[in-house]
Tab-separated table of C-alpha atoms in Angstrom:
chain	number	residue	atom	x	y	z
M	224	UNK	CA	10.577	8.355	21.795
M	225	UNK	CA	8.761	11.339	20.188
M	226	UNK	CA	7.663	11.335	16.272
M	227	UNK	CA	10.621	13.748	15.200
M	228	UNK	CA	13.227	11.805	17.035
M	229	UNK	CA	11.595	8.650	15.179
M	230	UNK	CA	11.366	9.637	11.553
M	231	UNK	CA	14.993	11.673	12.124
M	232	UNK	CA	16.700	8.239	12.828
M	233	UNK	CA	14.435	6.341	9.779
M	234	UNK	CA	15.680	9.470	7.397
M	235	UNK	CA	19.274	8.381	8.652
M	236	UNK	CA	18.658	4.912	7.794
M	237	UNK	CA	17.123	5.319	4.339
M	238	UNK	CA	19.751	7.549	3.357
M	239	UNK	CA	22.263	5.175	4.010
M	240	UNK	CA	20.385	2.116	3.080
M	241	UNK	CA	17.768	3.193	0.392
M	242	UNK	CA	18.133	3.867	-3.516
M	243	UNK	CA	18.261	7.399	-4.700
M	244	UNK	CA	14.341	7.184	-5.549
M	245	UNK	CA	13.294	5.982	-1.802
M	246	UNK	CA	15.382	9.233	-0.684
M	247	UNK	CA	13.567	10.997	-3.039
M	248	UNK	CA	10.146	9.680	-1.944
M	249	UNK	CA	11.129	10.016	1.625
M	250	UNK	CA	12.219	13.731	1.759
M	251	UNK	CA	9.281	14.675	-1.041
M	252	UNK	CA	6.862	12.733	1.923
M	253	UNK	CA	8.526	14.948	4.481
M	254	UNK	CA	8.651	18.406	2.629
M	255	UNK	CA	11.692	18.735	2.555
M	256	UNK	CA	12.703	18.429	-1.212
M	257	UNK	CA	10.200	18.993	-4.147
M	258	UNK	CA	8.252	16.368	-5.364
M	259	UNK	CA	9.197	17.308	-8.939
M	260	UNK	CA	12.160	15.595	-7.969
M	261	UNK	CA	10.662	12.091	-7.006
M	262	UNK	CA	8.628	12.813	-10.282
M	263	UNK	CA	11.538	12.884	-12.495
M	264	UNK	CA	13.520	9.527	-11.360
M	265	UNK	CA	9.978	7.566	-11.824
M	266	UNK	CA	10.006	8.943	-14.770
M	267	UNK	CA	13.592	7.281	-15.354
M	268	UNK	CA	12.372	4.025	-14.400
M	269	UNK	CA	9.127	3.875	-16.469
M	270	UNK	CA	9.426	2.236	-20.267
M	271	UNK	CA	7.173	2.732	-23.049
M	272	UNK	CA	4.698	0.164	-21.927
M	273	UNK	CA	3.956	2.736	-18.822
M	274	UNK	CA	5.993	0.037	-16.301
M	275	UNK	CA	8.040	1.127	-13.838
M	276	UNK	CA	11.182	-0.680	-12.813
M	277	UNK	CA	12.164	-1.395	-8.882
M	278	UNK	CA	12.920	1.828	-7.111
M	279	UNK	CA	15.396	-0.213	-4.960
M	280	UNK	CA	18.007	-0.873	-7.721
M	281	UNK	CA	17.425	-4.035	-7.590
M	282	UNK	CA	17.237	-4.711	-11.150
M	283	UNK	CA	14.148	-6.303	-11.124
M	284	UNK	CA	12.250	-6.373	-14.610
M	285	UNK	CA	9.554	-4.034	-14.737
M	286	UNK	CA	5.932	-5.629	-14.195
M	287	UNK	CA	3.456	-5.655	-12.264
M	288	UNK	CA	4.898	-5.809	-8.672
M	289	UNK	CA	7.129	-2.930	-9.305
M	290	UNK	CA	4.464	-0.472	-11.108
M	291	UNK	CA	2.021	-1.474	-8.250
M	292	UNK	CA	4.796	-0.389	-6.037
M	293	UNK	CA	5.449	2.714	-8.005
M	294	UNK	CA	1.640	3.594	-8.417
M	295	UNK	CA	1.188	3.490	-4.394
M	296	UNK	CA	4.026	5.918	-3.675
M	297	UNK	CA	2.444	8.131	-6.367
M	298	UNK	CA	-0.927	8.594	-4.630
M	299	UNK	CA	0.414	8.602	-1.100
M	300	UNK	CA	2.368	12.445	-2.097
M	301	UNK	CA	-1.316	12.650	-3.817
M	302	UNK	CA	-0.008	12.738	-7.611
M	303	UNK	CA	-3.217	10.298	-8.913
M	304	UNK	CA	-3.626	12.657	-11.844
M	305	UNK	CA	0.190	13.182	-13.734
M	306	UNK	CA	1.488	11.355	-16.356
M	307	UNK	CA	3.517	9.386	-15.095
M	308	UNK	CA	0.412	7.961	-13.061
M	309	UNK	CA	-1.892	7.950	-16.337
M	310	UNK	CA	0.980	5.778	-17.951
M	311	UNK	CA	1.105	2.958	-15.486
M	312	UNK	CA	-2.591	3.149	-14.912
M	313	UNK	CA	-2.932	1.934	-18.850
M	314	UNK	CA	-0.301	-0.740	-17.985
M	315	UNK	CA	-1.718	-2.243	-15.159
M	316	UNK	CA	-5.194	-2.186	-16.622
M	317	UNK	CA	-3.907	-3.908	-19.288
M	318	UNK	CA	-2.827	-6.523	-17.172
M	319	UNK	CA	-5.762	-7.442	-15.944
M	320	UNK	CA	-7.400	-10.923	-16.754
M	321	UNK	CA	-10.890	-11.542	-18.060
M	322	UNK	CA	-12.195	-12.206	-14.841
M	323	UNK	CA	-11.542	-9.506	-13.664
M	324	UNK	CA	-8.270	-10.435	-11.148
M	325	UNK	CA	-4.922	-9.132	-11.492
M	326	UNK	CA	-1.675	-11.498	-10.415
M	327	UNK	CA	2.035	-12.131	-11.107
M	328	UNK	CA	1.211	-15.601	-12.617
M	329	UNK	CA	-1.051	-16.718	-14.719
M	330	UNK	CA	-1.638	-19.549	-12.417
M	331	UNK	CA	-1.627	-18.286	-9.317
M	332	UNK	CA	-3.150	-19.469	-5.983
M	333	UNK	CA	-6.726	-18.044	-5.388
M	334	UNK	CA	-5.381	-15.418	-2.356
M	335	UNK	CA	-2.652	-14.406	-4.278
M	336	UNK	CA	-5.308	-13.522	-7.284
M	337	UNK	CA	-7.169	-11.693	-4.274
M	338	UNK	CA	-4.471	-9.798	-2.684
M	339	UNK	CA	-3.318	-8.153	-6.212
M	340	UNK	CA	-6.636	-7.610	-7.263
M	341	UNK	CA	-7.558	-5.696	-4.095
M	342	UNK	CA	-4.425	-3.691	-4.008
M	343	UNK	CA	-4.276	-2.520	-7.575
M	344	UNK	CA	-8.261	-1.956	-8.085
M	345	UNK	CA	-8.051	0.120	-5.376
M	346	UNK	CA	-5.155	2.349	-6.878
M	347	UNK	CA	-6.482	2.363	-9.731
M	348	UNK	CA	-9.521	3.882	-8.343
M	349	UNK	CA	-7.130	6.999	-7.078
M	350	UNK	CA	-7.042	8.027	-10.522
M	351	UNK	CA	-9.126	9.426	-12.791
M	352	UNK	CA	-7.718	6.946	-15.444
M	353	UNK	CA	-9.153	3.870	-15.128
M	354	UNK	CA	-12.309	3.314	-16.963
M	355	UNK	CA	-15.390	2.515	-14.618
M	356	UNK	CA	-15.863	-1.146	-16.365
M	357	UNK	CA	-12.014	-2.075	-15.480
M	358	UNK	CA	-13.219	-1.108	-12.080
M	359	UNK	CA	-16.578	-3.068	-11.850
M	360	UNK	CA	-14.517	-5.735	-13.198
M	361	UNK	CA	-12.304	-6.036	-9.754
M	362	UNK	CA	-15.429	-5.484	-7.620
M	363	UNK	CA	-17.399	-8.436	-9.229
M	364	UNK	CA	-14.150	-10.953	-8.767
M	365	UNK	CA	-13.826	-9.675	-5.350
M	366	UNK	CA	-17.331	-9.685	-4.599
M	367	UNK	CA	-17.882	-13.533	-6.125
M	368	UNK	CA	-15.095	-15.021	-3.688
M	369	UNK	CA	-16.059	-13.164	-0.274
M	370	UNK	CA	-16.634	-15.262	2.978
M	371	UNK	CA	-16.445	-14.616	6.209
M	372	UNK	CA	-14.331	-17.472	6.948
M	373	UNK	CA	-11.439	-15.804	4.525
M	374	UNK	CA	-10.846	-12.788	6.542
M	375	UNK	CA	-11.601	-14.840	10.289
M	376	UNK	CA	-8.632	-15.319	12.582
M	377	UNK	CA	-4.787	-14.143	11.546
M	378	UNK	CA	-5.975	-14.179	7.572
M	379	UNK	CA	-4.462	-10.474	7.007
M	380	UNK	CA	-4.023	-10.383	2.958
M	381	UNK	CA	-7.584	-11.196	3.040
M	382	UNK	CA	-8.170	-8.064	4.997
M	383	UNK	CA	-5.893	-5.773	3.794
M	384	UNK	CA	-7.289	-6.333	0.113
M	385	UNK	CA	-11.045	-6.186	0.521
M	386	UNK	CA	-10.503	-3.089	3.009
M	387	UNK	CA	-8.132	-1.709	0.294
M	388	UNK	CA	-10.316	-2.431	-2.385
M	389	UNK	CA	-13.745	-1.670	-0.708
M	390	UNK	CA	-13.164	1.625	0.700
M	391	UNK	CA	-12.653	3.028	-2.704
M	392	UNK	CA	-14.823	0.909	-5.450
M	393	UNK	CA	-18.648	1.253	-4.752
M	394	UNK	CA	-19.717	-2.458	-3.770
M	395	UNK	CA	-22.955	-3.658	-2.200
M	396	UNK	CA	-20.629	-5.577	0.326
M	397	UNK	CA	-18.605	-3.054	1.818
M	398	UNK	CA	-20.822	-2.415	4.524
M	399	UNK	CA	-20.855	-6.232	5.872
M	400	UNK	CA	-17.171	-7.026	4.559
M	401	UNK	CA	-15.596	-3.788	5.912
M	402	UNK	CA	-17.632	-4.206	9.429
M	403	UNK	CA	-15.725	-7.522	9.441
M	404	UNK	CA	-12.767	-6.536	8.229
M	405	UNK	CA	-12.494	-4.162	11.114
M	406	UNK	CA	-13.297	-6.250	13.753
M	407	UNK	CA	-10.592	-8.892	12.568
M	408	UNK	CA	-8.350	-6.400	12.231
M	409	UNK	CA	-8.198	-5.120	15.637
M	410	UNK	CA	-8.486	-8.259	17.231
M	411	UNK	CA	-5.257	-8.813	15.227
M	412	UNK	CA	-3.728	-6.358	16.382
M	413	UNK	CA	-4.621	-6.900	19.767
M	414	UNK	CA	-3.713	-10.299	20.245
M	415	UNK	CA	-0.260	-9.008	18.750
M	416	UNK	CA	-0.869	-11.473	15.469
M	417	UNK	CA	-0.824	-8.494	13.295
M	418	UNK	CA	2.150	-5.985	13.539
M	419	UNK	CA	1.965	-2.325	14.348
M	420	UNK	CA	2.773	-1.729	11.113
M	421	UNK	CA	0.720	-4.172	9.259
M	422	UNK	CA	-2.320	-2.718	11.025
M	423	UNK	CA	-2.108	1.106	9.813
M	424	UNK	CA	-0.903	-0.515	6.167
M	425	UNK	CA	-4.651	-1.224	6.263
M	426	UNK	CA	-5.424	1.888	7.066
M	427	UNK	CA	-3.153	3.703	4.749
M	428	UNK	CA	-4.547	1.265	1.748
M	429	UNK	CA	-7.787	2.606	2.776
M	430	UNK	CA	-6.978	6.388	2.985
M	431	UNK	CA	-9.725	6.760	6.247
M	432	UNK	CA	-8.664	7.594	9.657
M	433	UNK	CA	-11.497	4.910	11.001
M	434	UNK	CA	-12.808	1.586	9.564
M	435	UNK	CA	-16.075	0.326	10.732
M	436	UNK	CA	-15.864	-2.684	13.204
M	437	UNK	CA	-12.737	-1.241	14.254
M	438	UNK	CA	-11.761	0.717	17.722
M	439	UNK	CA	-8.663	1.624	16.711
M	440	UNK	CA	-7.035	4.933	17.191
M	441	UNK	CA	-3.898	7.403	16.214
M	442	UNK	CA	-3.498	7.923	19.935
M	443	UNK	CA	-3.004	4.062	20.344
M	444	UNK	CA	-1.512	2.846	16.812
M	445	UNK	CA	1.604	5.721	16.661
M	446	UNK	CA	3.077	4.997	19.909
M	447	UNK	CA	2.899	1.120	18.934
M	448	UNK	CA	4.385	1.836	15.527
M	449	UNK	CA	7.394	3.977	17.174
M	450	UNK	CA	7.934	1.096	19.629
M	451	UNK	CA	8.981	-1.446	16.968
M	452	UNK	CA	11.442	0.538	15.078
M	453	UNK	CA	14.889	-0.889	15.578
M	454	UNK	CA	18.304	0.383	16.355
M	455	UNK	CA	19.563	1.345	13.415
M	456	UNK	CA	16.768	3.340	12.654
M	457	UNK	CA	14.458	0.775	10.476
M	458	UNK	CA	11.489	-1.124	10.883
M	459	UNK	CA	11.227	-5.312	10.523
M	460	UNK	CA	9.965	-5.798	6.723
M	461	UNK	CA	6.966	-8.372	5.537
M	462	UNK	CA	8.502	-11.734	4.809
M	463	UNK	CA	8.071	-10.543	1.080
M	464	UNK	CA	9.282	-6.874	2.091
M	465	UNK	CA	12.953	-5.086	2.694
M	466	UNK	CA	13.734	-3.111	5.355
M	467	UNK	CA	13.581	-0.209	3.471
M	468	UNK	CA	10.048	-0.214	2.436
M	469	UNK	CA	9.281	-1.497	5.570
M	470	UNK	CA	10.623	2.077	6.684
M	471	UNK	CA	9.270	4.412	4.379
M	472	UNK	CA	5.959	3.010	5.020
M	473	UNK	CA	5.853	2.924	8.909
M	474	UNK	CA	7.171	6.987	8.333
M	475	UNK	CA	3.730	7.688	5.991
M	476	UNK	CA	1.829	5.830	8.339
M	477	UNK	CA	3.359	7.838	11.181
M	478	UNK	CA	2.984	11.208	9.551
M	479	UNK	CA	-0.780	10.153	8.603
M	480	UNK	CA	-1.272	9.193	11.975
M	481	UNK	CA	0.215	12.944	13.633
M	482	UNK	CA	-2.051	14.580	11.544
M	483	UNK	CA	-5.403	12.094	11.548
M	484	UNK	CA	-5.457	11.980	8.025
M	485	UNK	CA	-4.771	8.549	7.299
């Protein structure tokens, strides 16, 4: 199946399926609506805190999960310096706990502490917004809990948060955690633990077309990504994911991956 055939039936599926802000999104991602537009409805969903509510019309309360959410979607059409991005930058930092971490719970499992605090530091360090301490803060907690037995084998939040975190915070470890980041990565991937799609979510996270450790290529990870999309049009979500988002993200990764700027 070629790449237009493959994000022309995931358009059809999000239009039918998706909220009026993952249309939005979607057809801003593809060109073919202006982003002003996408701009506008986040700017419907965001409170006076600087949260953003669900984009899925789900009615979930704004927080954390859904400004994270929010905050990605921003910097993937490259809008890390607007408003609307300033706003939920002073939220999320706010959010943050003294040790640096973010999470949805106050007492939540060690990996879950990791996994939030490598995706949002590394938004956060998109922006020009978030102050260099708030930063340093993530790094340290990050830095403090790194092994090479957490990222060894099919641990991918592991991976996907010190890659995500680590390719955009200065860190003395990102040279030995990225190399092994990599290399579990594509073993992952290889061994078919990891999904086509959870595999260039790492590299989308990171915003680099290679990661050290890892031989990993558009030419092999697009075809593989087009191969699990299903019938209708979608691609299988996360166990914590919906279709939907599961679909907007394989199309980025897809469009990243035509153009090898991931």
């Amino acid at each position: 199946m070629s790449l237009e055939v493959s994000i022309g039936r995931a358009h059809e599926f999000v239009a039918k399926q998706g909220s009026r802000t993952d249309i939005l999104f979607l057809e801003a991602l593809l060109r073919e609506r202006p982003v002003e537009e996408f701009l506008t409805s986040l700017e419907q969903l965001q409170d006076v805190r600087g949260a953003i509510a669900a984009m899925d019309e789900s009615g979930e309360e704004a927080g954390l999960a859904s400004t994270a959410r929010a905050f990605g979607r921003l910097l993937s059409l490259g809008f890390g310096d607007h408003p609307v991005t300033e706003r939920a930058c002073a939220f999320l930092c706010r959010l943050q706990a003294a040790d640096g971490a973010w999470a949805l719970t106050r007492d939540a499992d060690p990996l879950e502490r990791i996994r939030w605090t490598g995706a949002i530091g590394g938004f956060l360090a998109g922006t020009p917004f978030a102050r260099s301490s708030v930063l340093a803060a993530a790094e340290e907690f990050m830095a403090e809990r790194w092994s090479v037995d957490l990222v060894k084998g099919s641990n991918y939040d592991p991976i996907l948060a010190y890659t995500g975190l680590l390719t955009q915070v200065p860190s003395e470890l990102a040279d030995t955690a990225l190399q092994w980041c990599g290399r579990e990565l594509e073993q992952g991937f290889r061994n078919q633990v990891f999904s086509p799609l959870a595999t260039v979510r790492v590299f989308l996270r990171a915003g680099v077309p290679a990661l050290p450790g890892a031989n990993l290529e558009a030419a092999e990870l697009a075809p593989a990504l087009i191969a699990c999309q299903r019938d209708d049009g979608s691609w299988p979500p996360d166990e914590e994911g919906n279709p939907v988002e599961a679909t907007l993200e394989a199309v980025e990764g897809l469009l990243r991956l035509s153009s090898s700027k991931l």
